[in-house]
Amino acid sequence: MELAVINQKGEDTGRKVQLSDEIFAIEPNDNAIYLDVKQYLANQRQGTHKSKERNEVAGSTKKIKKQKGTGGARAGSLKSPLFRGGGRVFGPKPRDYSFKLNKKVKQLARKSALSYKVKDNSLSVLENISFDAPKTKNYLALLNGLALSDKKTLLVLPEDNKNVYLSSRNLPKAKVVTVNDVNTYQLLNADHLVICEDSVSKLETILSK
């Protein structure tokens, strides 16, 4: 499969890049995508939630009324979950939500996400870019040139580029990652995927290991 390489103004440069069918044209595996996205979102959770049970609530343990003869249900402590201000039954406790996922499954998920982008015509190959200084207007001009200013975009760089990253940081719909850090959630969350020319071969090398 071949895709034309475009410049920052969205014009065809005349060059084409070959995309591996084993990476960009597989039959997508929805279950692998589900597991990888689930793991990513689970890893974002702090897991510091906590509520107090009846033995942790501050309060008297004195029996609040006599056992019999009141006409109501028996009650022994103000810390009972039945009363306002009492402990909570089976409340949340601090826990780790992360779980293990095999490397092959994560690779399959990323390949599937990339294949979906190609099927939906939501993938572009951009010539390698670099900015002299971090300027938001430079990145906005890039998006306008690509006709993507109103869409959520993900730009995949071949290596760290501080100026490009900082230029995109103030734009809520724009995200920039390096080829080593891109994940399935980011691929699917973006309306349009823009891959730099040198990132293609690096991405294929990473996903073919």
Short mmCIF file of C-alpha atoms in Angstrom, two decimals:
data_model
loop_
_atom_site.label_atom_id
_atom_site.label_comp_id
_atom_site.label_asym_id
_atom_site.label_seq_id
_atom_site.Cartn_x
_atom_site.Cartn_y
_atom_site.Cartn_z
CA MET A 1 0.00 0.00 0.00
CA GLU A 2 1.31 3.44 -0.92
CA LEU A 3 0.43 6.86 0.48
CA ALA A 4 1.47 10.22 -0.87
CA VAL A 5 3.72 12.36 1.32
CA ILE A 6 2.30 15.85 1.85
CA ASN A 7 3.98 19.06 2.99
CA GLN A 8 2.91 21.50 5.70
CA LYS A 9 0.49 23.20 3.31
CA GLY A 10 -1.24 19.93 2.49
CA GLU A 11 0.29 19.75 -0.99
CA ASP A 12 1.62 16.57 -2.58
CA THR A 13 5.43 16.48 -2.50
CA GLY A 14 5.60 13.92 -5.29
CA ARG A 15 7.07 11.32 -2.95
CA LYS A 16 5.27 8.18 -1.85
CA VAL A 17 5.81 6.00 1.19
CA GLN A 18 5.22 2.26 1.25
CA LEU A 19 3.03 1.05 4.13
CA SER A 20 3.37 -2.55 5.26
CA ASP A 21 0.16 -4.56 4.86
CA GLU A 22 1.12 -6.51 8.00
CA ILE A 23 0.85 -3.29 10.04
CA PHE A 24 -1.65 -1.04 8.25
CA ALA A 25 -3.95 -3.50 6.47
CA ILE A 26 -4.74 -6.35 8.84
CA GLU A 27 -8.18 -7.54 9.86
CA PRO A 28 -8.75 -5.48 13.04
CA ASN A 29 -9.13 -7.40 16.29
CA ASP A 30 -11.72 -5.55 18.38
CA ASN A 31 -11.10 -7.63 21.49
CA ALA A 32 -7.38 -6.78 21.50
CA ILE A 33 -8.29 -3.10 21.13
CA TYR A 34 -10.76 -3.36 24.02
CA LEU A 35 -8.18 -4.97 26.31
CA ASP A 36 -5.43 -2.48 25.46
CA VAL A 37 -7.68 0.56 25.93
CA LYS A 38 -9.04 -0.92 29.15
CA GLN A 39 -5.50 -1.37 30.48
CA TYR A 40 -4.51 2.16 29.49
CA LEU A 41 -7.51 3.71 31.24
CA ALA A 42 -7.04 1.46 34.29
CA ASN A 43 -3.44 2.63 34.58
CA GLN A 44 -4.64 6.25 34.72
CA ARG A 45 -6.60 5.58 37.91
CA GLN A 46 -4.95 6.57 41.17
CA GLY A 47 -6.95 4.07 43.20
CA THR A 48 -6.74 6.24 46.33
CA HIS A 49 -10.48 6.16 47.06
CA LYS A 50 -11.38 5.33 50.65
CA SER A 51 -14.44 5.45 52.87
CA LYS A 52 -14.63 4.71 56.60
CA GLU A 53 -16.19 1.55 57.94
CA ARG A 54 -17.93 1.42 61.30
CA ASN A 55 -14.75 0.59 63.20
CA GLU A 56 -13.01 3.66 61.73
CA VAL A 57 -15.70 6.28 62.34
CA ALA A 58 -15.23 8.58 65.33
CA GLY A 59 -18.05 8.27 67.83
CA SER A 60 -19.25 6.70 71.04
CA THR A 61 -19.78 2.98 71.36
CA LYS A 62 -22.32 3.47 74.15
CA LYS A 63 -25.61 1.73 73.55
CA ILE A 64 -27.89 4.56 72.46
CA LYS A 65 -31.16 3.19 73.87
CA LYS A 66 -32.40 0.23 75.80
CA GLN A 67 -32.74 -3.08 74.03
CA LYS A 68 -36.49 -3.56 74.44
CA GLY A 69 -39.62 -1.59 75.02
CA THR A 70 -39.12 1.38 72.70
CA GLY A 71 -41.26 0.07 69.86
CA GLY A 72 -38.38 0.51 67.41
CA ALA A 73 -35.59 -1.64 66.12
CA ARG A 74 -32.78 -2.44 68.51
CA ALA A 75 -29.68 -0.28 68.16
CA GLY A 76 -26.29 -0.63 69.77
CA SER A 77 -24.02 2.07 68.33
CA LEU A 78 -24.18 5.43 66.61
CA LYS A 79 -21.49 4.16 64.23
CA SER A 80 -23.90 1.68 62.68
CA PRO A 81 -24.20 2.01 58.88
CA LEU A 82 -27.95 2.47 59.40
CA PHE A 83 -27.48 5.90 60.96
CA ARG A 84 -26.44 9.20 59.41
CA GLY A 85 -22.74 9.73 60.12
CA GLY A 86 -22.17 6.03 60.63
CA GLY A 87 -19.72 3.82 58.79
CA ARG A 88 -20.20 2.61 55.24
CA VAL A 89 -20.79 -1.03 54.38
CA PHE A 90 -18.39 -2.49 51.79
CA GLY A 91 -17.09 0.95 50.84
CA PRO A 92 -14.20 1.57 48.43
CA LYS A 93 -10.68 0.83 49.62
CA PRO A 94 -7.34 1.86 48.09
CA ARG A 95 -6.40 -0.56 45.34
CA ASP A 96 -4.25 -0.92 42.24
CA TYR A 97 -6.34 -1.14 39.06
CA SER A 98 -3.47 -2.01 36.72
CA PHE A 99 -3.28 -5.45 35.13
CA LYS A 100 -0.85 -7.31 32.90
CA LEU A 101 -1.37 -7.52 29.16
CA ASN A 102 0.84 -9.55 26.84
CA LYS A 103 3.13 -7.64 24.49
CA LYS A 104 1.72 -9.45 21.43
CA VAL A 105 -1.82 -8.40 22.32
CA LYS A 106 -0.77 -4.77 22.69
CA GLN A 107 1.00 -4.90 19.33
CA LEU A 108 -2.08 -6.46 17.70
CA ALA A 109 -4.25 -3.71 19.19
CA ARG A 110 -2.04 -0.96 17.74
CA LYS A 111 -1.94 -2.66 14.34
CA SER A 112 -5.74 -2.94 14.44
CA ALA A 113 -6.13 0.74 15.33
CA LEU A 114 -3.80 1.76 12.49
CA SER A 115 -5.72 -0.45 10.07
CA TYR A 116 -8.98 1.21 11.11
CA LYS A 117 -7.43 4.63 10.42
CA VAL A 118 -6.38 3.55 6.92
CA LYS A 119 -9.84 2.09 6.21
CA ASP A 120 -11.48 5.33 7.31
CA ASN A 121 -9.08 7.50 5.26
CA SER A 122 -8.04 9.15 8.52
CA LEU A 123 -4.29 8.77 8.09
CA SER A 124 -1.87 11.17 6.41
CA VAL A 125 1.90 10.98 5.92
CA LEU A 126 3.57 14.35 6.48
CA GLU A 127 7.08 15.36 5.53
CA ASN A 128 9.40 15.71 8.52
CA ILE A 129 8.84 19.01 10.32
CA SER A 130 10.73 21.17 12.78
CA PHE A 131 10.07 24.62 14.26
CA ASP A 132 12.74 27.19 15.11
CA ALA A 133 10.89 28.20 18.28
CA PRO A 134 7.84 27.03 20.24
CA LYS A 135 4.99 29.05 18.69
CA THR A 136 1.36 27.98 18.87
CA LYS A 137 0.58 29.94 15.69
CA ASN A 138 3.12 27.82 13.79
CA TYR A 139 1.36 24.61 14.74
CA LEU A 140 -2.04 26.19 14.05
CA ALA A 141 -0.80 27.17 10.60
CA LEU A 142 0.22 23.55 10.05
CA LEU A 143 -3.26 22.31 10.99
CA ASN A 144 -4.90 24.92 8.78
CA GLY A 145 -2.68 23.84 5.89
CA LEU A 146 -3.79 20.24 6.40
CA ALA A 147 -7.46 21.31 6.83
CA LEU A 148 -7.52 19.68 10.26
CA SER A 149 -7.93 22.69 12.56
CA ASP A 150 -11.44 21.61 13.63
CA LYS A 151 -10.58 17.94 14.26
CA LYS A 152 -8.83 16.06 17.02
CA THR A 153 -5.42 15.23 15.63
CA LEU A 154 -2.50 13.05 16.68
CA LEU A 155 0.93 13.84 15.23
CA VAL A 156 3.49 11.05 15.49
CA LEU A 157 7.10 12.29 15.46
CA PRO A 158 10.12 10.05 14.78
CA GLU A 159 11.93 11.50 17.81
CA ASP A 160 11.54 14.12 20.52
CA ASN A 161 11.10 17.65 19.22
CA LYS A 162 10.54 20.10 22.05
CA ASN A 163 9.55 23.03 19.84
CA VAL A 164 6.85 21.07 18.00
CA TYR A 165 5.53 19.59 21.25
CA LEU A 166 5.36 22.96 23.04
CA SER A 167 3.76 24.59 20.00
CA SER A 168 0.85 22.14 20.16
CA ARG A 169 0.35 22.11 23.92
CA ASN A 170 -2.12 25.01 24.08
CA LEU A 171 -4.40 23.52 21.43
CA PRO A 172 -7.03 21.30 23.12
CA LYS A 173 -7.68 19.13 20.06
CA ALA A 174 -4.03 18.62 19.11
CA LYS A 175 -1.67 16.03 20.56
CA VAL A 176 1.93 15.24 19.68
CA VAL A 177 3.72 12.00 20.60
CA THR A 178 6.87 10.21 19.54
CA VAL A 179 6.73 6.93 17.69
CA ASN A 180 7.96 5.10 20.81
CA ASP A 181 5.14 6.43 23.00
CA VAL A 182 2.08 6.13 20.76
CA ASN A 183 -0.63 3.83 22.14
CA THR A 184 -3.96 2.38 21.02
CA TYR A 185 -6.09 4.80 23.04
CA GLN A 186 -4.42 7.84 21.46
CA LEU A 187 -4.78 6.37 17.97
CA LEU A 188 -8.50 5.77 18.37
CA ASN A 189 -9.21 8.97 20.27
CA ALA A 190 -7.95 11.11 17.39
CA ASP A 191 -10.20 11.95 14.46
CA HIS A 192 -7.18 12.09 12.16
CA LEU A 193 -3.72 10.55 12.46
CA VAL A 194 -0.73 12.39 10.98
CA ILE A 195 2.51 10.40 10.79
CA CYS A 196 5.81 12.00 9.88
CA GLU A 197 7.67 10.41 6.99
CA ASP A 198 10.51 8.99 9.10
CA SER A 199 8.06 7.69 11.71
CA VAL A 200 6.57 5.12 9.33
CA SER A 201 9.62 2.86 9.16
CA LYS A 202 10.26 3.19 12.89
CA LEU A 203 6.66 2.31 13.70
CA GLU A 204 6.80 -0.73 11.44
CA THR A 205 10.03 -1.86 13.13
CA ILE A 206 8.50 -1.52 16.61
CA LEU A 207 5.30 -3.37 15.72
CA SER A 208 7.02 -6.19 13.83
CA LYS A 209 9.23 -7.29 16.74
#
